Short mmCIF file of C-alpha atoms in Angstrom, two decimals:
data_model
loop_
_atom_site.label_atom_id
_atom_site.label_comp_id
_atom_site.label_asym_id
_atom_site.label_seq_id
_atom_site.Cartn_x
_atom_site.Cartn_y
_atom_site.Cartn_z
CA MET A 1 -0.10 -0.07 -0.01
CA LEU A 2 1.10 3.60 -0.81
CA ALA A 3 1.69 5.78 1.95
CA LYS A 4 -1.12 8.60 2.50
CA ARG A 5 0.25 11.88 2.22
CA ILE A 6 -0.92 14.89 4.62
CA ILE A 7 -1.16 18.15 2.80
CA PRO A 8 -1.63 21.39 4.65
CA CYS A 9 -3.38 23.82 2.55
CA LEU A 10 -2.59 27.66 2.28
CA ASP A 11 -5.35 29.62 0.62
CA VAL A 12 -3.38 33.01 -0.43
CA CYS A 13 -5.25 36.74 -0.96
CA ASP A 14 -2.91 39.67 -1.58
CA GLY A 15 0.05 37.68 -0.22
CA ARG A 16 -1.48 36.54 3.14
CA VAL A 17 -2.68 32.94 4.03
CA VAL A 18 -6.40 33.32 4.81
CA LYS A 19 -9.04 31.00 5.92
CA GLY A 20 -12.94 31.12 5.86
CA THR A 21 -16.05 29.23 5.73
CA HIS A 22 -17.27 27.98 2.19
CA PHE A 23 -14.57 30.48 1.03
CA LEU A 24 -16.21 33.30 2.71
CA ASN A 25 -15.78 35.32 6.06
CA LEU A 26 -11.98 34.98 5.67
CA VAL A 27 -9.51 35.74 8.37
CA ASP A 28 -5.72 36.05 8.29
CA ALA A 29 -3.75 33.01 9.14
CA GLY A 30 -0.02 34.18 8.69
CA ASP A 31 2.60 34.89 6.12
CA PRO A 32 2.95 32.03 3.27
CA VAL A 33 6.43 31.71 3.52
CA GLU A 34 6.85 31.46 7.13
CA THR A 35 4.00 29.27 7.66
CA ALA A 36 5.38 26.82 4.70
CA VAL A 37 8.49 26.58 6.55
CA ARG A 38 6.70 25.47 9.68
CA TYR A 39 4.80 22.85 7.92
CA ASP A 40 7.95 21.75 6.18
CA ALA A 41 9.54 21.40 9.68
CA GLU A 42 6.38 19.67 11.08
CA GLY A 43 6.71 16.90 8.90
CA ALA A 44 3.99 17.63 6.22
CA ASP A 45 4.40 15.70 3.09
CA GLU A 46 3.49 18.26 0.50
CA LEU A 47 1.87 21.62 0.46
CA VAL A 48 -0.52 23.15 -1.70
CA PHE A 49 -0.95 27.18 -2.05
CA LEU A 50 -4.46 28.43 -3.77
CA ASP A 51 -4.74 32.00 -4.94
CA ILE A 52 -8.32 32.20 -4.14
CA THR A 53 -8.84 35.60 -5.82
CA ALA A 54 -6.24 35.22 -8.62
CA SER A 55 -6.15 37.74 -11.42
CA SER A 56 -3.65 38.11 -14.24
CA ASP A 57 -2.66 41.64 -12.89
CA ARG A 58 -1.55 39.73 -9.64
CA ARG A 59 0.51 37.03 -11.15
CA GLU A 60 4.03 38.36 -10.60
CA ILE A 61 2.84 38.70 -6.56
CA VAL A 62 2.06 34.75 -6.72
CA THR A 63 5.41 34.10 -8.75
CA ARG A 64 7.43 35.89 -6.22
CA MET A 65 5.98 33.83 -3.48
CA VAL A 66 6.60 30.73 -5.21
CA ARG A 67 10.20 31.88 -5.78
CA ALA A 68 10.66 32.68 -1.69
CA VAL A 69 8.89 29.48 -0.51
CA ALA A 70 10.94 27.41 -3.08
CA ASP A 71 14.31 28.76 -1.51
CA ARG A 72 12.84 27.82 1.99
CA ILE A 73 11.31 24.45 2.13
CA PHE A 74 11.97 21.02 0.93
CA ILE A 75 8.85 19.05 0.35
CA PRO A 76 7.01 19.38 -2.79
CA PHE A 77 4.16 21.99 -3.46
CA THR A 78 1.26 22.74 -5.60
CA VAL A 79 0.24 26.21 -6.68
CA GLY A 80 -3.05 27.07 -8.07
CA GLY A 81 -5.44 30.09 -8.77
CA GLY A 82 -5.99 32.01 -12.25
CA LEU A 83 -3.69 29.47 -14.55
CA ARG A 84 -5.44 29.61 -17.74
CA THR A 85 -2.57 29.02 -20.56
CA LEU A 86 0.70 26.91 -20.76
CA GLU A 87 2.79 29.95 -20.28
CA ASP A 88 1.00 30.71 -16.97
CA ILE A 89 1.67 27.21 -15.72
CA GLN A 90 5.43 27.55 -17.19
CA ALA A 91 5.91 30.52 -15.41
CA ILE A 92 4.66 28.89 -11.99
CA LEU A 93 6.92 25.67 -12.40
CA ARG A 94 9.88 27.60 -13.30
CA ALA A 95 9.63 29.59 -10.22
CA GLY A 96 9.88 26.55 -8.27
CA ALA A 97 6.47 24.87 -7.77
CA ASP A 98 6.29 21.09 -8.15
CA LYS A 99 2.71 20.81 -9.75
CA VAL A 100 -0.01 23.37 -10.56
CA SER A 101 -3.64 22.99 -10.04
CA LEU A 102 -6.16 23.92 -12.35
CA ASN A 103 -9.94 24.45 -11.40
CA THR A 104 -11.94 27.18 -13.54
CA SER A 105 -9.94 27.34 -16.65
CA ALA A 106 -10.00 23.51 -16.76
CA VAL A 107 -13.99 23.43 -16.55
CA GLU A 108 -13.60 26.32 -19.45
CA ASN A 109 -11.20 24.73 -21.52
CA PRO A 110 -10.96 20.96 -20.99
CA GLY A 111 -8.42 20.84 -23.73
CA LEU A 112 -6.03 22.63 -21.21
CA ILE A 113 -5.67 19.56 -18.99
CA ALA A 114 -4.46 17.29 -22.24
CA GLU A 115 -2.12 20.07 -23.32
CA ALA A 116 -0.53 20.62 -20.02
CA SER A 117 -0.26 16.77 -19.23
CA ARG A 118 1.41 16.10 -22.53
CA TYR A 119 3.73 19.33 -22.26
CA PHE A 120 4.60 19.53 -18.63
CA GLY A 121 3.98 15.77 -17.74
CA SER A 122 0.67 14.48 -15.74
CA GLN A 123 2.81 14.27 -12.84
CA CYS A 124 2.77 18.24 -12.89
CA ILE A 125 -1.25 18.61 -13.38
CA VAL A 126 -3.60 18.57 -10.52
CA VAL A 127 -7.42 19.35 -11.43
CA ALA A 128 -9.20 20.62 -8.20
CA ILE A 129 -12.90 20.03 -8.15
CA ASP A 130 -14.94 22.30 -5.76
CA ALA A 131 -18.34 20.23 -5.72
CA ARG A 132 -21.55 21.08 -3.81
CA ARG A 133 -24.46 18.53 -3.24
CA VAL A 134 -27.20 19.11 -5.74
CA ARG A 135 -30.51 20.31 -3.92
CA PRO A 136 -32.97 19.05 -2.90
CA TRP A 137 -30.57 16.07 -1.80
CA ASP A 138 -31.99 12.56 -2.83
CA SER A 139 -29.73 10.01 -0.85
CA ARG A 140 -30.95 7.07 -3.21
CA ALA A 141 -29.38 8.92 -6.16
CA PRO A 142 -26.93 11.56 -4.77
CA ARG A 143 -25.44 14.11 -7.24
CA TRP A 144 -22.61 16.70 -7.02
CA GLU A 145 -22.45 19.86 -8.80
CA VAL A 146 -19.11 21.23 -9.92
CA THR A 147 -18.56 24.97 -9.12
CA THR A 148 -16.09 27.40 -10.35
CA HIS A 149 -14.87 30.91 -9.65
CA GLY A 150 -13.82 29.83 -5.99
CA GLY A 151 -16.98 28.10 -5.67
CA ARG A 152 -19.16 31.30 -6.30
CA ARG A 153 -20.66 29.94 -9.79
CA GLY A 154 -22.74 26.63 -10.43
CA THR A 155 -21.86 24.95 -13.60
CA GLY A 156 -24.45 22.33 -13.91
CA ILE A 157 -21.70 19.73 -14.48
CA ASP A 158 -21.88 16.57 -12.62
CA ALA A 159 -18.73 16.23 -10.36
CA ILE A 160 -18.21 12.46 -10.67
CA GLY A 161 -18.46 12.55 -14.42
CA TRP A 162 -16.18 15.57 -14.64
CA ALA A 163 -13.54 13.52 -12.24
CA VAL A 164 -13.69 10.91 -15.01
CA ARG A 165 -13.22 13.12 -17.63
CA ALA A 166 -10.34 14.69 -16.15
CA ALA A 167 -8.66 11.30 -15.73
CA GLU A 168 -9.44 10.46 -19.26
CA LEU A 169 -7.74 13.75 -20.45
CA GLY A 170 -4.49 12.86 -18.52
CA VAL A 171 -4.44 14.63 -15.24
CA GLY A 172 -1.99 13.08 -12.67
CA GLU A 173 -4.20 13.77 -9.57
CA ILE A 174 -7.59 15.14 -8.47
CA LEU A 175 -8.20 17.46 -5.61
CA LEU A 176 -11.51 16.50 -4.82
CA ASN A 177 -12.98 19.56 -2.43
CA SER A 178 -16.30 19.66 -0.84
CA MET A 179 -17.96 23.12 -0.69
CA ASP A 180 -20.47 22.15 1.80
CA ALA A 181 -17.76 21.12 4.36
CA ASP A 182 -15.28 23.53 3.60
CA GLY A 183 -14.26 25.15 6.83
CA THR A 184 -16.75 23.43 8.83
CA THR A 185 -14.57 20.87 10.66
CA SER A 186 -17.60 18.55 10.78
CA GLY A 187 -15.59 15.83 8.40
CA PHE A 188 -15.28 15.25 4.66
CA ASP A 189 -17.90 14.35 2.29
CA LEU A 190 -17.17 10.54 2.32
CA GLU A 191 -20.04 9.71 0.14
CA MET A 192 -18.50 11.91 -2.29
CA LEU A 193 -15.26 10.76 -2.05
CA THR A 194 -16.20 7.02 -2.30
CA ALA A 195 -18.31 7.76 -5.17
CA VAL A 196 -15.44 9.20 -7.20
CA ARG A 197 -12.86 6.67 -6.01
CA ALA A 198 -15.34 3.99 -7.50
CA GLU A 199 -14.74 5.67 -11.22
CA VAL A 200 -11.24 6.90 -11.28
CA ARG A 201 -7.98 5.38 -10.46
CA VAL A 202 -5.77 8.44 -10.47
CA PRO A 203 -4.53 9.75 -7.04
CA LEU A 204 -7.15 11.65 -4.98
CA ILE A 205 -6.75 14.24 -2.45
CA ALA A 206 -9.65 14.88 -0.19
CA SER A 207 -10.53 18.18 0.90
CA GLY A 208 -12.97 19.92 2.90
CA GLY A 209 -14.24 19.26 6.32
CA ALA A 210 -11.17 17.94 8.60
CA GLY A 211 -12.00 18.75 12.03
CA THR A 212 -10.27 15.61 13.91
CA PRO A 213 -7.48 13.10 13.47
CA GLU A 214 -10.44 10.58 12.89
CA HIS A 215 -11.71 12.42 10.10
CA PHE A 216 -8.34 11.80 8.39
CA VAL A 217 -8.81 8.23 8.97
CA GLU A 218 -12.22 8.04 7.48
CA ALA A 219 -10.92 9.72 4.24
CA ALA A 220 -8.04 7.37 4.03
CA ARG A 221 -10.54 4.30 4.22
CA ALA A 222 -12.84 5.83 1.89
CA GLY A 223 -10.25 5.89 -0.67
CA ALA A 224 -8.07 8.91 -0.56
CA ASP A 225 -4.21 8.79 -1.13
CA ALA A 226 -3.68 12.15 0.39
CA VAL A 227 -5.74 14.17 2.83
CA LEU A 228 -5.65 18.08 2.70
CA ALA A 229 -6.77 20.34 5.50
CA ALA A 230 -6.22 24.13 6.20
CA SER A 231 -7.82 25.67 9.19
CA VAL A 232 -7.33 22.85 11.81
CA PHE A 233 -3.40 23.10 10.84
CA HIS A 234 -3.00 27.09 10.84
CA PHE A 235 -4.86 27.66 14.12
CA GLY A 236 -3.25 24.99 16.13
CA THR A 237 -6.15 22.66 16.53
CA LEU A 238 -4.24 19.78 15.11
CA LYS A 239 -0.43 19.22 14.15
CA VAL A 240 0.56 17.32 11.20
CA SER A 241 1.99 14.72 13.84
CA ASP A 242 -1.20 14.13 15.58
CA VAL A 243 -2.71 13.22 12.26
CA LYS A 244 -0.05 10.73 11.24
CA ASP A 245 -0.16 9.27 14.70
CA ALA A 246 -3.94 8.63 14.42
CA LEU A 247 -3.30 7.05 10.78
CA ARG A 248 -0.69 4.63 12.21
CA ALA A 249 -2.81 3.72 14.97
CA ALA A 250 -5.56 2.78 12.71
CA GLY A 251 -3.26 0.78 10.71
CA VAL A 252 -2.80 3.30 7.76
CA THR A 253 0.58 3.64 6.28
CA VAL A 254 1.94 7.16 6.39
CA ARG A 255 5.23 8.61 5.44
#
């Protein structure tokens, strides 16, 4: 069995780490470079940086941050937010990121997944899926809708079908985020995770809802290859070591 990875996520806005609930009511959570250094020292396996209000006129801010992080840490990190072209992706990778995450741009232009995977290698390309439960909720026929623009726009696209298509287009990994659970610390959407795991073979990162060590165990057992969290790490509720200890105690292999 491959070891499960623990990944702190840093949502970045205007050069600062922030965290909210459902991407709203953001509060400051620190400097991204210093926060990255701390997580590296604490034993995180990887990091994810998401520029949650990305726009082209701020690209250089993100690029400078990537260079600064790359100079200070020794674990892989992924950067996402507003990457729309091969040139955007190339700039972030050249600055020192190991992978890039595509979300809105991939939905609007699925061909970008295939192009980027061919050009840079699938191992560099992550597709992030921000999904929410379709209302009214039918437990007998559950459905999740893909959202874009930081969860602010519905698309009508079925999340499971989109995950399958992304895998077919050559993506190396899928970051599956529950918009319903995001920031709530009430646990991952295990039903969604299980449903996607049944349809795709590429690695899955579970995201949205982590609150206790047991939540990470549940996600690993549901098929996640990696588990991502933000607020519980940023505000000291849990340490990476707490999560790894819980996974080991449950018989889950970790790094």
